[in-house]
Amino acid sequence: MKKNISLFLMLFMMVFTFAQKTISGKITDDEGAAIPSASVTIEEPGKDAILAYGITNSKGEYKVTFTSSESNVDLKVKAFNQKPLTKQISNSEQTLNFKMQSEATEIKEVQLKTKMITARGDTISYDLKAFNSKNDRTLADVMKKIPGIEVNTDGTILYQGNAINKFYVNGKDLMEGGYGTINNSLPKDAVQKVEVLENHQPVKILQDKVPSDQAAINIKLKNSVTMTGRGEVGTGFGEPWLWNVKLTPMFFGQKSQWVVNYKTNNMGEQVENEGNILAFGSGWEGRRSNISQNNWLSVENAVTPDLPVKRYLFNSVHYLSANYLTNIDKKKEWELKVNANYTNNAVERESSSNTNDFQQKTQYGTRFLNNFYTDKLKGEIIFTKNAKKGFFKNTTTFSQYWNGDRTNAYRKDSVSERNGLEAVQSPTSSFQNSLSTIIPWKEKMINLKSYISYQDDNQTLEISPANYMQIPYRNSIKDSMKTIDFVPGSFALQRFRIRTLDTSHSANISFTKKGWTFTPQVGFDYSTDKLDTNFDGITTSGQPDFNSPTYENSLKFTEITPSASLGVNYKSEAWSLFASFPVNFNNIKADDVIRNVSKTLNKTTFTPNIFVQYSFASFFKASVNGNISNNFGDIKTAYGGYIMTNPGSFSVMNPNNPIPQTTTKSLGARLEYRNPLNNLFFNVGSRIGDTKNNLISSIFVNPFGFRVTEYLERENKRTSNSYYAEIGKYFPKFKTNASFTFNNTLSKSQLIRNTAFIDNKTIANTVGFKFNNNYFSWMSVDFNASQTWNKQSNIFMTGNLGKSEGYTHNLNVFFYPIENHTIGFYWDQINSKSGDAKYNNGFFDLSYQFSWAKKKVDFELKWMNIANRKVFEKIDFDNAAITSTSMQLRPSQVMFTVKFNFK
């Protein structure tokens, strides 16, 4: 694979240097006046293909860079009310000025025709009307069909395979990265065009100084002041009675914007994740993250199928969110944003599994029936000033969870059958504040950043009866494993609490000269975790002794890291570079009061990060990037006592283990091509990664499937080599968008299972295809398909064991037999093959929709899962075991829904 990377880098260098030429000059009319907005294109003689293009500025100046192996090329100039000009020139660097002749043309008929895709500088604009179909209603419906853009199942928008860093509406960032609500509910009729802002630096004072390798999306609405939104109200037949309500009014003005969103259903639609942060902006803006619990304890969980969530989710969800933005000064530089959301959700899940352990030559079966309860509140206040002469941003976030999970568990092995009731209560309180400001000082910029986070997690796991569990244990590292014999009818209780304080402060000053920006920085990070755990249970023999310190933890883990770094950035018309060269002085201490053990680590590390991008020939971008990072573990790998993380497993660290140390190195290369003139986009790339650890996980699994996970001092590493390609093109003549993706990954890792050293090798290949067609007035087609091949191999997985294949497609066909009437056919196909076992799962839906065009109201009747398939089956590999699982699915159901726009 390293040879492939070397060849890839050599290819980049050849592309950089081979036949690259620049033509520049000035275009004037016959009176010598400059002609702005004239197009200048370079073409190879005799070929109807544009190599590169440019647009003259207000002074009539142009500059075009191109690559060609021909000795001569054709230069063409076009401008309104001017006679077109064509000249064959030599393939060399040169300056050419042109004087165009006026040519008035009598226009007999005027037809306004908007280009589907246009480009100006780093902005690519898509006319939404060119890509939608009659059945599309929201922005998300159309976004998936735009060439160069993908939308993941979690709602993340990708441009050329990479996640965007901002999502604007009329240039304003109302959602602060949580753009799923707008994307899913903004009516397409309100949108004029979608703009992709390539290499977007969201902090205005840094634009043209500090480059970015990410793109942003700006949704340009038809009106500068827009009141709009989307709603649905539905009811259905099933067990139980079904409902679906979506109400999302929106307002987008020049001074303020707001979105209110309420969604509830029990029909299997996952709406509670719409508020998740999907775009994280720039690191100069401070720190942002999706707040989550420290979920150390859990019940045993039913397996979820590789299907669209709507096929298997048994839910009852209420999700309410509100987002508000307003300018608080006359210059419209200061913004106040207030965001809040509340989730109440209940989920049922069921699966049955049979496991064949090849290492121990045993078999056992499990069945889990889950009830998950989520009660979550989040609020956020953001003050922002984003101007050319200064930047300020303060984000305050508060979150509160009141979650609880339940499981009715069943196990059967060669010895016995057992039932158990499991419950976890997990309240969490969380507070974060992030501050970042950039102050201009003469020709310099001073950046101050501060981040404070505090989180308190309380969790309690209870299992009844405790003798449901057959968990292995040993009193010391040298002892052999035994099975805990709990008293029948008794219960076991694991208590857990962790309080986390995380702070980070930094200051830097930036110097800019001739496109270069140098940023020396000093920083100070401080974090501390306080962990307290205790396990209670009753055994028939009194062994093990749960009153001993072995089953308790009281640990304080503190990390202090002063740092110094130098940032180097360069921005020109063709080149972008940003790099950081930080030196970290790591000071870590872990104090175990119960065991009277104190561990320390003091180490200086150098962790550089470099990205270089070169733009050439108008349509190409080539980039390389690399980084080194170090991680010295956290409290999860430092405790010394037993913790029951779930009713099937204890986890424990050896108190004598050193502080964990992980070093990761990665290198990547990428080539992009995006040509709005012929609607063609593609990117290819490769990445290698290497991670070294000083601790290795050692798992002991007994014949009943229960396990203990220990961590031993032994150097091990994980490697990953991957390469990928994606190409997409829009065919305007056929109103068709098609794309093809390929990904290959080879990864290696090590672990210990029942004293056997396992060296895992996994090869994964994925091929994907996407096709959208709106050519016929009476039909439209959306088709997505993917094929995967995976192979996991080790000393236990040989031959066909560990081999698996998967095929998935989603086909949506819409027929329009009569005006305002739509018939929809939906087909999800999921096929899998593991060894000699094959599973083919097809799901079919049918819908009829009548549109009241005058009122923009749709009436839809939809029959889902027509075949009433209730079970999904698959096979999984786990190092030395194969598990076949059957998962419960939603039955056939019929829904009647009224859909409407608010305006």
PDB file of N, CA and C in Angstrom, residues 840-896:
ATOM      1  N   ASN A 840     -31.758 -12.915   1.869  1.00  0.00           N
ATOM      2  CA  ASN A 840     -32.291 -11.916   0.943  1.00  0.00           C
ATOM      3  C   ASN A 840     -33.526 -11.286   1.573  1.00  0.00           C
ATOM      4  N   ASN A 841     -33.477  -9.985   1.766  1.00  0.00           N
ATOM      5  CA  ASN A 841     -34.566  -9.278   2.435  1.00  0.00           C
ATOM      6  C   ASN A 841     -35.058  -8.140   1.543  1.00  0.00           C
ATOM      7  N   GLY A 842     -36.294  -8.249   1.098  1.00  0.00           N
ATOM      8  CA  GLY A 842     -36.889  -7.213   0.266  1.00  0.00           C
ATOM      9  C   GLY A 842     -38.055  -6.552   0.976  1.00  0.00           C
ATOM     10  N   PHE A 843     -38.142  -5.216   0.855  1.00  0.00           N
ATOM     11  CA  PHE A 843     -39.223  -4.456   1.477  1.00  0.00           C
ATOM     12  C   PHE A 843     -39.861  -3.556   0.420  1.00  0.00           C
ATOM     13  N   PHE A 844     -41.190  -3.560   0.389  1.00  0.00           N
ATOM     14  CA  PHE A 844     -41.915  -2.832  -0.651  1.00  0.00           C
ATOM     15  C   PHE A 844     -42.961  -1.918  -0.019  1.00  0.00           C
ATOM     16  N   ASP A 845     -43.035  -0.696  -0.529  1.00  0.00           N
ATOM     17  CA  ASP A 845     -44.048   0.266  -0.095  1.00  0.00           C
ATOM     18  C   ASP A 845     -44.759   0.796  -1.337  1.00  0.00           C
ATOM     19  N   LEU A 846     -45.982   1.271  -1.127  1.00  0.00           N
ATOM     20  CA  LEU A 846     -46.773   1.837  -2.214  1.00  0.00           C
ATOM     21  C   LEU A 846     -47.502   3.069  -1.689  1.00  0.00           C
ATOM     22  N   SER A 847     -47.541   4.140  -2.494  1.00  0.00           N
ATOM     23  CA  SER A 847     -48.202   5.364  -2.042  1.00  0.00           C
ATOM     24  C   SER A 847     -49.018   5.982  -3.163  1.00  0.00           C
ATOM     25  N   TYR A 848     -50.043   6.696  -2.759  1.00  0.00           N
ATOM     26  CA  TYR A 848     -50.831   7.514  -3.699  1.00  0.00           C
ATOM     27  C   TYR A 848     -50.936   8.911  -3.095  1.00  0.00           C
ATOM     28  N   GLN A 849     -50.683   9.915  -3.922  1.00  0.00           N
ATOM     29  CA  GLN A 849     -50.709  11.288  -3.435  1.00  0.00           C
ATOM     30  C   GLN A 849     -51.510  12.178  -4.378  1.00  0.00           C
ATOM     31  N   PHE A 850     -52.411  12.957  -3.792  1.00  0.00           N
ATOM     32  CA  PHE A 850     -53.148  13.958  -4.543  1.00  0.00           C
ATOM     33  C   PHE A 850     -52.698  15.335  -4.058  1.00  0.00           C
ATOM     34  N   SER A 851     -52.343  16.205  -4.988  1.00  0.00           N
ATOM     35  CA  SER A 851     -51.847  17.534  -4.655  1.00  0.00           C
ATOM     36  C   SER A 851     -52.904  18.588  -4.969  1.00  0.00           C
ATOM     37  N   TRP A 852     -53.269  19.336  -3.968  1.00  0.00           N
ATOM     38  CA  TRP A 852     -54.156  20.480  -4.145  1.00  0.00           C
ATOM     39  C   TRP A 852     -53.251  21.655  -4.474  1.00  0.00           C
ATOM     40  N   ALA A 853     -52.965  21.829  -5.743  1.00  0.00           N
ATOM     41  CA  ALA A 853     -51.919  22.727  -6.205  1.00  0.00           C
ATOM     42  C   ALA A 853     -52.146  24.161  -5.751  1.00  0.00           C
ATOM     43  N   LYS A 854     -53.383  24.615  -5.787  1.00  0.00           N
ATOM     44  CA  LYS A 854     -53.676  26.006  -5.448  1.00  0.00           C
ATOM     45  C   LYS A 854     -53.280  26.318  -4.014  1.00  0.00           C
ATOM     46  N   LYS A 855     -53.496  25.370  -3.113  1.00  0.00           N
ATOM     47  CA  LYS A 855     -53.199  25.574  -1.693  1.00  0.00           C
ATOM     48  C   LYS A 855     -51.862  24.954  -1.286  1.00  0.00           C
ATOM     49  N   LYS A 856     -51.201  24.296  -2.222  1.00  0.00           N
ATOM     50  CA  LYS A 856     -49.937  23.604  -1.947  1.00  0.00           C
ATOM     51  C   LYS A 856     -50.077  22.626  -0.774  1.00  0.00           C
ATOM     52  N   VAL A 857     -51.128  21.807  -0.874  1.00  0.00           N
ATOM     53  CA  VAL A 857     -51.411  20.788   0.137  1.00  0.00           C
ATOM     54  C   VAL A 857     -51.407  19.425  -0.543  1.00  0.00           C
ATOM     55  N   ASP A 858     -50.748  18.440   0.081  1.00  0.00           N
ATOM     56  CA  ASP A 858     -50.696  17.072  -0.443  1.00  0.00           C
ATOM     57  C   ASP A 858     -51.455  16.150   0.494  1.00  0.00           C
ATOM     58  N   PHE A 859     -52.217  15.228  -0.096  1.00  0.00           N
ATOM     59  CA  PHE A 859     -52.900  14.183   0.654  1.00  0.00           C
ATOM     60  C   PHE A 859     -52.289  12.858   0.231  1.00  0.00           C
ATOM     61  N   GLU A 860     -51.676  12.155   1.184  1.00  0.00           N
ATOM     62  CA  GLU A 860     -50.946  10.940   0.842  1.00  0.00           C
ATOM     63  C   GLU A 860     -51.493   9.744   1.608  1.00  0.00           C
ATOM     64  N   LEU A 861     -51.664   8.643   0.890  1.00  0.00           N
ATOM     65  CA  LEU A 861     -52.015   7.357   1.485  1.00  0.00           C
ATOM     66  C   LEU A 861     -50.872   6.397   1.175  1.00  0.00           C
ATOM     67  N   LYS A 862     -50.252   5.841   2.219  1.00  0.00           N
ATOM     68  CA  LYS A 862     -49.052   5.024   2.005  1.00  0.00           C
ATOM     69  C   LYS A 862     -49.159   3.703   2.753  1.00  0.00           C
ATOM     70  N   TRP A 863     -48.840   2.630   2.032  1.00  0.00           N
ATOM     71  CA  TRP A 863     -48.824   1.275   2.601  1.00  0.00           C
ATOM     72  C   TRP A 863     -47.372   0.841   2.688  1.00  0.00           C
ATOM     73  N   MET A 864     -46.888   0.636   3.905  1.00  0.00           N
ATOM     74  CA  MET A 864     -45.481   0.307   4.128  1.00  0.00           C
ATOM     75  C   MET A 864     -45.314  -1.152   4.524  1.00  0.00           C
ATOM     76  N   ASN A 865     -44.216  -1.741   4.055  1.00  0.00           N
ATOM     77  CA  ASN A 865     -43.897  -3.151   4.302  1.00  0.00           C
ATOM     78  C   ASN A 865     -45.063  -4.035   3.860  1.00  0.00           C
ATOM     79  N   ILE A 866     -45.352  -3.949   2.573  1.00  0.00           N
ATOM     80  CA  ILE A 866     -46.500  -4.671   2.014  1.00  0.00           C
ATOM     81  C   ILE A 866     -46.405  -6.166   2.280  1.00  0.00           C
ATOM     82  N   ALA A 867     -45.205  -6.726   2.205  1.00  0.00           N
ATOM     83  CA  ALA A 867     -45.029  -8.171   2.408  1.00  0.00           C
ATOM     84  C   ALA A 867     -45.132  -8.571   3.874  1.00  0.00           C
ATOM     85  N   ASN A 868     -45.257  -7.569   4.775  1.00  0.00           N
ATOM     86  CA  ASN A 868     -45.384  -7.815   6.211  1.00  0.00           C
ATOM     87  C   ASN A 868     -44.216  -8.652   6.749  1.00  0.00           C
ATOM     88  N   ARG A 869     -43.006  -8.336   6.284  1.00  0.00           N
ATOM     89  CA  ARG A 869     -41.815  -9.029   6.786  1.00  0.00           C
ATOM     90  C   ARG A 869     -41.545  -8.566   8.211  1.00  0.00           C
ATOM     91  N   LYS A 870     -41.471  -9.519   9.156  1.00  0.00           N
ATOM     92  CA  LYS A 870     -41.369  -9.179  10.564  1.00  0.00           C
ATOM     93  C   LYS A 870     -40.009  -9.480  11.187  1.00  0.00           C
ATOM     94  N   VAL A 871     -39.145 -10.195  10.455  1.00  0.00           N
ATOM     95  CA  VAL A 871     -37.850 -10.599  11.009  1.00  0.00           C
ATOM     96  C   VAL A 871     -36.761 -10.335   9.990  1.00  0.00           C
ATOM     97  N   PHE A 872     -35.624  -9.853  10.476  1.00  0.00           N
ATOM     98  CA  PHE A 872     -34.446  -9.641   9.648  1.00  0.00           C
ATOM     99  C   PHE A 872     -33.311 -10.478  10.227  1.00  0.00           C
ATOM    100  N   GLU A 873     -32.548 -11.151   9.369  1.00  0.00           N
ATOM    101  CA  GLU A 873     -31.483 -12.040   9.826  1.00  0.00           C
ATOM    102  C   GLU A 873     -30.138 -11.611   9.257  1.00  0.00           C
ATOM    103  N   LYS A 874     -29.086 -11.785  10.077  1.00  0.00           N
ATOM    104  CA  LYS A 874     -27.732 -11.504   9.606  1.00  0.00           C
ATOM    105  C   LYS A 874     -26.732 -12.307  10.431  1.00  0.00           C
ATOM    106  N   ILE A 875     -25.473 -12.313   9.964  1.00  0.00           N
ATOM    107  CA  ILE A 875     -24.385 -13.021  10.632  1.00  0.00           C
ATOM    108  C   ILE A 875     -23.255 -12.034  10.901  1.00  0.00           C
ATOM    109  N   ASP A 876     -22.672 -12.093  12.124  1.00  0.00           N
ATOM    110  CA  ASP A 876     -21.558 -11.235  12.513  1.00  0.00           C
ATOM    111  C   ASP A 876     -20.374 -12.091  12.947  1.00  0.00           C
ATOM    112  N   PHE A 877     -19.173 -11.536  12.764  1.00  0.00           N
ATOM    113  CA  PHE A 877     -17.940 -12.192  13.173  1.00  0.00           C
ATOM    114  C   PHE A 877     -17.317 -11.420  14.330  1.00  0.00           C
ATOM    115  N   ASP A 878     -16.834 -12.163  15.342  1.00  0.00           N
ATOM    116  CA  ASP A 878     -16.212 -11.537  16.503  1.00  0.00           C
ATOM    117  C   ASP A 878     -14.923 -12.283  16.855  1.00  0.00           C
ATOM    118  N   ASN A 879     -13.866 -12.048  16.068  1.00  0.00           N
ATOM    119  CA  ASN A 879     -12.531 -12.579  16.308  1.00  0.00           C
ATOM    120  C   ASN A 879     -12.466 -14.104  16.246  1.00  0.00           C
ATOM    121  N   ALA A 880     -13.179 -14.795  17.142  1.00  0.00           N
ATOM    122  CA  ALA A 880     -13.124 -16.259  17.137  1.00  0.00           C
ATOM    123  C   ALA A 880     -14.512 -16.861  17.253  1.00  0.00           C
ATOM    124  N   ALA A 881     -15.540 -16.090  16.935  1.00  0.00           N
ATOM    125  CA  ALA A 881     -16.913 -16.562  17.066  1.00  0.00           C
ATOM    126  C   ALA A 881     -17.764 -16.008  15.937  1.00  0.00           C
ATOM    127  N   ILE A 882     -18.801 -16.775  15.588  1.00  0.00           N
ATOM    128  CA  ILE A 882     -19.782 -16.338  14.599  1.00  0.00           C
ATOM    129  C   ILE A 882     -21.148 -16.322  15.272  1.00  0.00           C
ATOM    130  N   THR A 883     -21.872 -15.234  15.093  1.00  0.00           N
ATOM    131  CA  THR A 883     -23.188 -15.085  15.695  1.00  0.00           C
ATOM    132  C   THR A 883     -24.228 -14.824  14.619  1.00  0.00           C
ATOM    133  N   SER A 884     -25.268 -15.653  14.601  1.00  0.00           N
ATOM    134  CA  SER A 884     -26.404 -15.426  13.706  1.00  0.00           C
ATOM    135  C   SER A 884     -27.540 -14.821  14.529  1.00  0.00           C
ATOM    136  N   THR A 885     -28.149 -13.771  13.987  1.00  0.00           N
ATOM    137  CA  THR A 885     -29.114 -12.996  14.760  1.00  0.00           C
ATOM    138  C   THR A 885     -30.382 -12.756  13.966  1.00  0.00           C
ATOM    139  N   SER A 886     -31.519 -12.852  14.653  1.00  0.00           N
ATOM    140  CA  SER A 886     -32.817 -12.490  14.094  1.00  0.00           C
ATOM    141  C   SER A 886     -33.337 -11.268  14.842  1.00  0.00           C
ATOM    142  N   MET A 887     -33.734 -10.239  14.102  1.00  0.00           N
ATOM    143  CA  MET A 887     -34.158  -8.984  14.703  1.00  0.00           C
ATOM    144  C   MET A 887     -35.608  -8.678  14.342  1.00  0.00           C
ATOM    145  N   GLN A 888     -36.328  -8.145  15.307  1.00  0.00           N
ATOM    146  CA  GLN A 888     -37.740  -7.839  15.116  1.00  0.00           C
ATOM    147  C   GLN A 888     -37.900  -6.582  14.266  1.00  0.00           C
ATOM    148  N   LEU A 889     -38.820  -6.612  13.300  1.00  0.00           N
ATOM    149  CA  LEU A 889     -39.081  -5.480  12.412  1.00  0.00           C
ATOM    150  C   LEU A 889     -40.503  -4.957  12.614  1.00  0.00           C
ATOM    151  N   ARG A 890     -40.733  -3.762  12.105  1.00  0.00           N
ATOM    152  CA  ARG A 890     -42.073  -3.206  12.148  1.00  0.00           C
ATOM    153  C   ARG A 890     -42.967  -3.974  11.172  1.00  0.00           C
ATOM    154  N   PRO A 891     -44.188  -4.278  11.554  1.00  0.00           N
ATOM    155  CA  PRO A 891     -45.087  -4.990  10.645  1.00  0.00           C
ATOM    156  C   PRO A 891     -45.639  -4.064   9.573  1.00  0.00           C
ATOM    157  N   SER A 892     -46.468  -4.618   8.719  1.00  0.00           N
ATOM    158  CA  SER A 892     -47.130  -3.826   7.689  1.00  0.00           C
ATOM    159  C   SER A 892     -48.017  -2.761   8.333  1.00  0.00           C
ATOM    160  N   GLN A 893     -47.992  -1.543   7.770  1.00  0.00           N
ATOM    161  CA  GLN A 893     -48.813  -0.464   8.327  1.00  0.00           C
ATOM    162  C   GLN A 893     -49.260   0.479   7.219  1.00  0.00           C
ATOM    163  N   VAL A 894     -50.395   1.111   7.423  1.00  0.00           N
ATOM    164  CA  VAL A 894     -50.978   2.047   6.452  1.00  0.00           C
ATOM    165  C   VAL A 894     -51.122   3.405   7.123  1.00  0.00           C
ATOM    166  N   MET A 895     -50.643   4.458   6.424  1.00  0.00           N
ATOM    167  CA  MET A 895     -50.687   5.814   6.968  1.00  0.00           C
ATOM    168  C   MET A 895     -51.387   6.748   5.992  1.00  0.00           C
ATOM    169  N   PHE A 896     -52.235   7.624   6.545  1.00  0.00           N
ATOM    170  CA  PHE A 896     -52.824   8.709   5.765  1.00  0.00           C
ATOM    171  C   PHE A 896     -52.266  10.020   6.314  1.00  0.00           C
TER     172      PHE A 896
END
